[in-house]
Coordinates of C-alpha atoms in Angstrom, one line a residue:
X237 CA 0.0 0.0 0.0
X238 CA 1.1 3.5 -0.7
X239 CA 1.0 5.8 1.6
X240 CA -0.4 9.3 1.0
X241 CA 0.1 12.2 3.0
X242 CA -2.1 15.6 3.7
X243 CA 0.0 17.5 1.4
X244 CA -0.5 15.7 -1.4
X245 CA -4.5 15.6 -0.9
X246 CA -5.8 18.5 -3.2
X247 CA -8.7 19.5 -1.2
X248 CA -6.8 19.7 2.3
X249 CA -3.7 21.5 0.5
X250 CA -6.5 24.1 -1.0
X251 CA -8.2 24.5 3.2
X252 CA -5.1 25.4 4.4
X253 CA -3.9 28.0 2.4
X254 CA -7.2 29.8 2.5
X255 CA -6.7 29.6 6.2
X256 CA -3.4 30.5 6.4
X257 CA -4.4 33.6 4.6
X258 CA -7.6 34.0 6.6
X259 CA -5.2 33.9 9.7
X260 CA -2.5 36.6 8.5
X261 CA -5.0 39.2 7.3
X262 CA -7.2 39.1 10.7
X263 CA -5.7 41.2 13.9
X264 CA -3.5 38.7 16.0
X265 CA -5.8 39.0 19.3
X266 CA -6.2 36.1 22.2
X267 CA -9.2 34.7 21.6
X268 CA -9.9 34.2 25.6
X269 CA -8.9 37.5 26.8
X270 CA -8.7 39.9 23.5
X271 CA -5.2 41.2 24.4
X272 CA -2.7 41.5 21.4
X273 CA -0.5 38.3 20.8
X274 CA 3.1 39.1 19.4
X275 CA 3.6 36.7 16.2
X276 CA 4.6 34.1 15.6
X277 CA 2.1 33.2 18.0
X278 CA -1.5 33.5 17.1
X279 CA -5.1 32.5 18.8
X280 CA -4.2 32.2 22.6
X281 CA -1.8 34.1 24.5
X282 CA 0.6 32.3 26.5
X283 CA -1.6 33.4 29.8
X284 CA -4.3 31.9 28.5
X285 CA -3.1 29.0 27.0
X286 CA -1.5 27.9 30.4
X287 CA -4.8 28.7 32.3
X288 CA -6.3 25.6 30.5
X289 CA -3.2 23.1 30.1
X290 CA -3.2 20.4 32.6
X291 CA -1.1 21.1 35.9
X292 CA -0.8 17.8 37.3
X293 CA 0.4 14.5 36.2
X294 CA -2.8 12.8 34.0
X295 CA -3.4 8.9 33.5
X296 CA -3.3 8.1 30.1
X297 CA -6.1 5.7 30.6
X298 CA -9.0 7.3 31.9
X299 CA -7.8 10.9 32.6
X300 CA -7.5 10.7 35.9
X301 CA -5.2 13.1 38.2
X302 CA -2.2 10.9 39.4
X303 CA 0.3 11.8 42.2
X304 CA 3.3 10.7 39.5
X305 CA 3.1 10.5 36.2
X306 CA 3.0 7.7 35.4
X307 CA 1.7 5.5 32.8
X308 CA -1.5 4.3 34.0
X309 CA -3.2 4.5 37.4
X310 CA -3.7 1.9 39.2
X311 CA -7.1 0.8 38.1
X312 CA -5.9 1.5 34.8
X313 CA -2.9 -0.6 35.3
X314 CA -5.1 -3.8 35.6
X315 CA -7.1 -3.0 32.7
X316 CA -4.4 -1.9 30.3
X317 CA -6.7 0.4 28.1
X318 CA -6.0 3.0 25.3
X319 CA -3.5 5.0 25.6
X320 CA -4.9 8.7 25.1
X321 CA -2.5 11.4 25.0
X322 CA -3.8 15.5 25.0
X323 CA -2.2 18.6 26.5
X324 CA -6.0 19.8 28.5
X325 CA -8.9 18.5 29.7
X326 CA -12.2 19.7 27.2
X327 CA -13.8 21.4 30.2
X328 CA -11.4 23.5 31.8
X329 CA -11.2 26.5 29.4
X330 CA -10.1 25.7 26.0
X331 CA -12.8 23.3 24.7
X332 CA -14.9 26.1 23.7
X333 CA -11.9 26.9 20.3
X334 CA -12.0 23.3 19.5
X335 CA -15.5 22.8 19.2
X336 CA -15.4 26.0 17.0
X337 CA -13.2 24.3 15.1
X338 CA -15.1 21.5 14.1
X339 CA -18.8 23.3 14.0
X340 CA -17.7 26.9 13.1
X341 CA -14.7 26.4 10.8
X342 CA -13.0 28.9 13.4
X343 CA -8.7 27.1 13.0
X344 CA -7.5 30.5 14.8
X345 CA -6.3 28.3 17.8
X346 CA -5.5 25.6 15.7
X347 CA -1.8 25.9 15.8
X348 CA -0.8 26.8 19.3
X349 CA -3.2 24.0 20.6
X350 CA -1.3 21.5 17.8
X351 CA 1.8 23.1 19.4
X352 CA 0.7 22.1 22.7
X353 CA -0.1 18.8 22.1
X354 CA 3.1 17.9 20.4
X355 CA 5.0 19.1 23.8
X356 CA 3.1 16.6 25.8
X357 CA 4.3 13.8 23.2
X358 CA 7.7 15.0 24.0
X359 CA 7.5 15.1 27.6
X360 CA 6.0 11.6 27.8
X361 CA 8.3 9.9 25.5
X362 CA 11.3 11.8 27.4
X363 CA 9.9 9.8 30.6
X364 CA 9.8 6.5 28.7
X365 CA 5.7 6.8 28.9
X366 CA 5.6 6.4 24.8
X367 CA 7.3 5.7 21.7
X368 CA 6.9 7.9 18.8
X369 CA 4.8 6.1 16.2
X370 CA 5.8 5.5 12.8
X371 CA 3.0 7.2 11.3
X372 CA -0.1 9.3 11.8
X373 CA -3.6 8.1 11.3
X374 CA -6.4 10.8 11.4
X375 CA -9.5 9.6 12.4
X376 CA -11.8 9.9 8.6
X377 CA -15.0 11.1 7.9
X378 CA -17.2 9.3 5.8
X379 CA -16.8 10.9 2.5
X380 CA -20.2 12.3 2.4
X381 CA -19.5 14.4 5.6
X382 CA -16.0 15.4 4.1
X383 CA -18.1 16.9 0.9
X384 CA -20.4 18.9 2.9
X385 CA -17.8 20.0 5.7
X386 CA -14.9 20.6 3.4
X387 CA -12.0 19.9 6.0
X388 CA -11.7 17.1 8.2
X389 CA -10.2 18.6 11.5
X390 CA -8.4 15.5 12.5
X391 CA -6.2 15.8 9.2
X392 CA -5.2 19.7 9.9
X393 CA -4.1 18.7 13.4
X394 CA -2.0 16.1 12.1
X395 CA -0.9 18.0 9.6
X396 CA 0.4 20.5 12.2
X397 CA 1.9 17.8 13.7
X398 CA 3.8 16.4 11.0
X399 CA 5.0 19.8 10.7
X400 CA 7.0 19.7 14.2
X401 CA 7.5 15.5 14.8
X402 CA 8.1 15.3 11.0
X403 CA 6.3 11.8 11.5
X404 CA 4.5 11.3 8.0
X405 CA 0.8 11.2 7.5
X406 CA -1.0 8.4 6.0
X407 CA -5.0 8.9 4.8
X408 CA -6.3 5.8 3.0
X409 CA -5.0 3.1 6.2
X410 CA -8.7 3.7 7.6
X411 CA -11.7 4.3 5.7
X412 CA -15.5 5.2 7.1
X413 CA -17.5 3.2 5.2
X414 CA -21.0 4.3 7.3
X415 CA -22.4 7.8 6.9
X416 CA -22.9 7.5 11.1
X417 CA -24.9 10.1 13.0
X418 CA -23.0 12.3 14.8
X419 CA -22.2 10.6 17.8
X420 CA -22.8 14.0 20.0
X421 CA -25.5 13.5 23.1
X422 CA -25.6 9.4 22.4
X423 CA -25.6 7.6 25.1
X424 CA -21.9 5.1 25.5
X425 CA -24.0 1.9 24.5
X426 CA -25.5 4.4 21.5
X427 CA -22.0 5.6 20.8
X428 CA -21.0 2.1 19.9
X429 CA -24.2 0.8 18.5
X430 CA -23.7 4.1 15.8
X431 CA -20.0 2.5 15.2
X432 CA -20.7 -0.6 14.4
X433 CA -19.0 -1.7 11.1
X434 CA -18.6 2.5 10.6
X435 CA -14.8 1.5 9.9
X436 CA -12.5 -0.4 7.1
X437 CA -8.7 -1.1 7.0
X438 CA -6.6 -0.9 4.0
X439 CA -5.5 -4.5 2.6
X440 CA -2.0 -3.4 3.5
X441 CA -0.6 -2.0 6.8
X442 CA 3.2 -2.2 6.8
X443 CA 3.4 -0.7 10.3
X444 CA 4.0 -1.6 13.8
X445 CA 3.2 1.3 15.9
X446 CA 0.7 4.4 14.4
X447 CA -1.2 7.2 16.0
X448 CA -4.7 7.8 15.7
X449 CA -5.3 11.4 15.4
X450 CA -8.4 13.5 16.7
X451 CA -9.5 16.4 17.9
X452 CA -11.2 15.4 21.4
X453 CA -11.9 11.7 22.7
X454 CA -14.7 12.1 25.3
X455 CA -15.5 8.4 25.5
X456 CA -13.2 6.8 23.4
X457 CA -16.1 4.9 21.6
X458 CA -14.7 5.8 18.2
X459 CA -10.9 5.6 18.8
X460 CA -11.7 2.2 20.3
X461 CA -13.6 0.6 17.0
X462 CA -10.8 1.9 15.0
X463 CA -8.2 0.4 17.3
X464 CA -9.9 -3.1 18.1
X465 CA -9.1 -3.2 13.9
X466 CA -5.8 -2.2 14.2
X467 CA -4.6 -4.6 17.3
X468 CA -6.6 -7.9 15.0
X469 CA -3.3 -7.1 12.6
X470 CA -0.7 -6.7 15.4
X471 CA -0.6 -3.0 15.3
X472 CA 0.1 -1.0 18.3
X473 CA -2.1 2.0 18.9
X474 CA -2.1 5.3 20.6
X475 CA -4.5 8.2 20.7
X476 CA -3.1 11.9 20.2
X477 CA -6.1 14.3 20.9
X478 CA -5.9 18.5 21.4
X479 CA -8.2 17.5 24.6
X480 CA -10.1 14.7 26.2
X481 CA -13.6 15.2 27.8
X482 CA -13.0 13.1 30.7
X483 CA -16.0 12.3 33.4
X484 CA -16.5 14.5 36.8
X485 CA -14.4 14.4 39.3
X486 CA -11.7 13.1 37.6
X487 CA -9.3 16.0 38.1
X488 CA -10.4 17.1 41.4

């Protein structure tokens, strides 16, 4: 199988330009607190941005606040799940720019948030916690949903990725076969009736160890079906998200 990457994908080549020059003709203003934010930063100010990183050591499982970082907390260290790795929790702050992202085709804090995911990769494969994957896997939309959005979020943020891991992108690995509904206010046993079959692998996956790409993972229901394909062929999985959605309580 050959792999393709973002660049070469007209369509996504096309978004990102237009956005790029959307970006640089717009005043560079925090989104959060509407102070001015000296280039070559843009969206969030570095106040701001902090204000909604996480502070404490975060399981990688369930997203739990951990003494130590860790792997896994306990519980999750029996278990063994998914590893999920994201720079912020979705409800403390800076959820709000990437649901805008997704529903309001708003990429202003697309970069510093890409930015701040790729740190966390680099501070958890510094502690031994990961190992960079050979390739990047952004989670599809069915092509129908592609057409009418015109940009798939999870390829921009791996295509910012890419740009600082330099870890190539590959699109046709995973296909959605099923136009599902969105999986927004469904229930988890909804969430993985809607994904049932939703997903296809490529005949050929000449890989060991990929990353699936996405812009939050609230319960994992999607990540999971793609993964559960993956693992049948021997492939090791990870999850690299701009934030997780994590139950109550979990932080506290």
């Amino acid at each position: 199988m050959k792999s393709v990457l973002i660049r070469d994908w007209p369509l996504s080549s096309v978004f990102i330009k237009i956005m790029q020059w959307v970006s640089a003709s717009l005043p560079n203003r925090c989104l959060m607190c509407h102070q001015s934010v000296s280039l070559p930063s843009r969206g969030l100010c570095s106040a701001c941005l902090r204000s909604g990183l996480y502070h404490q050591p975060i399981c990688q499982g369930c997203g739990c606040s951990m003494q130590l970082q860790t792997k896994f907390c306990g519980q999750c260290t029996k278990s063994q799940p998914l590893s999920v790795i994201a720079p912020c929790s979705y409800h403390q702050g800076l959820g709000r720019w990437i649901g805008a992202m997704k529903y309001q085709s708003q990429f202003a804090a697309l970069p510093i948030l890409s930015q701040a995911l790729v740190r966390r990769v680099r501070e958890m494969e510094k502690l031994n916690l990961l190992q960079f994957p050979q390739v990047l896997i952004p989670v599809p939309l069915h092509a129908k949903r592609l057409r009418k959005r015109g940009f798939n979020q999870a390829w921009l943020i791996a295509n910012e990725i890419d740009k600082r891991l330099n870890i190539p992108i590959v699109t046709n690995a995973v296909e959605r076969v099923v136009d599902t509904r969105s999986q927004a206010g469904l229930t988890g046993k909804q969430r993985r009736h809607n994904l049932l079959s939703a997903f296809r692998l490529a005949d050929d996956l000449p890989y060991q160890r990929v990353a699936l790409i996405d812009d939050v993972v609230t319960t994992g229901t999607t990540a999971k079906e793609i993964a559960s394909l993956l693992e049948k062929r021997h492939i090791h999985v990870q999850v690299w998200c701009l934030a997780r959605a994590e139950a109550p309580g979990l932080l506290d």
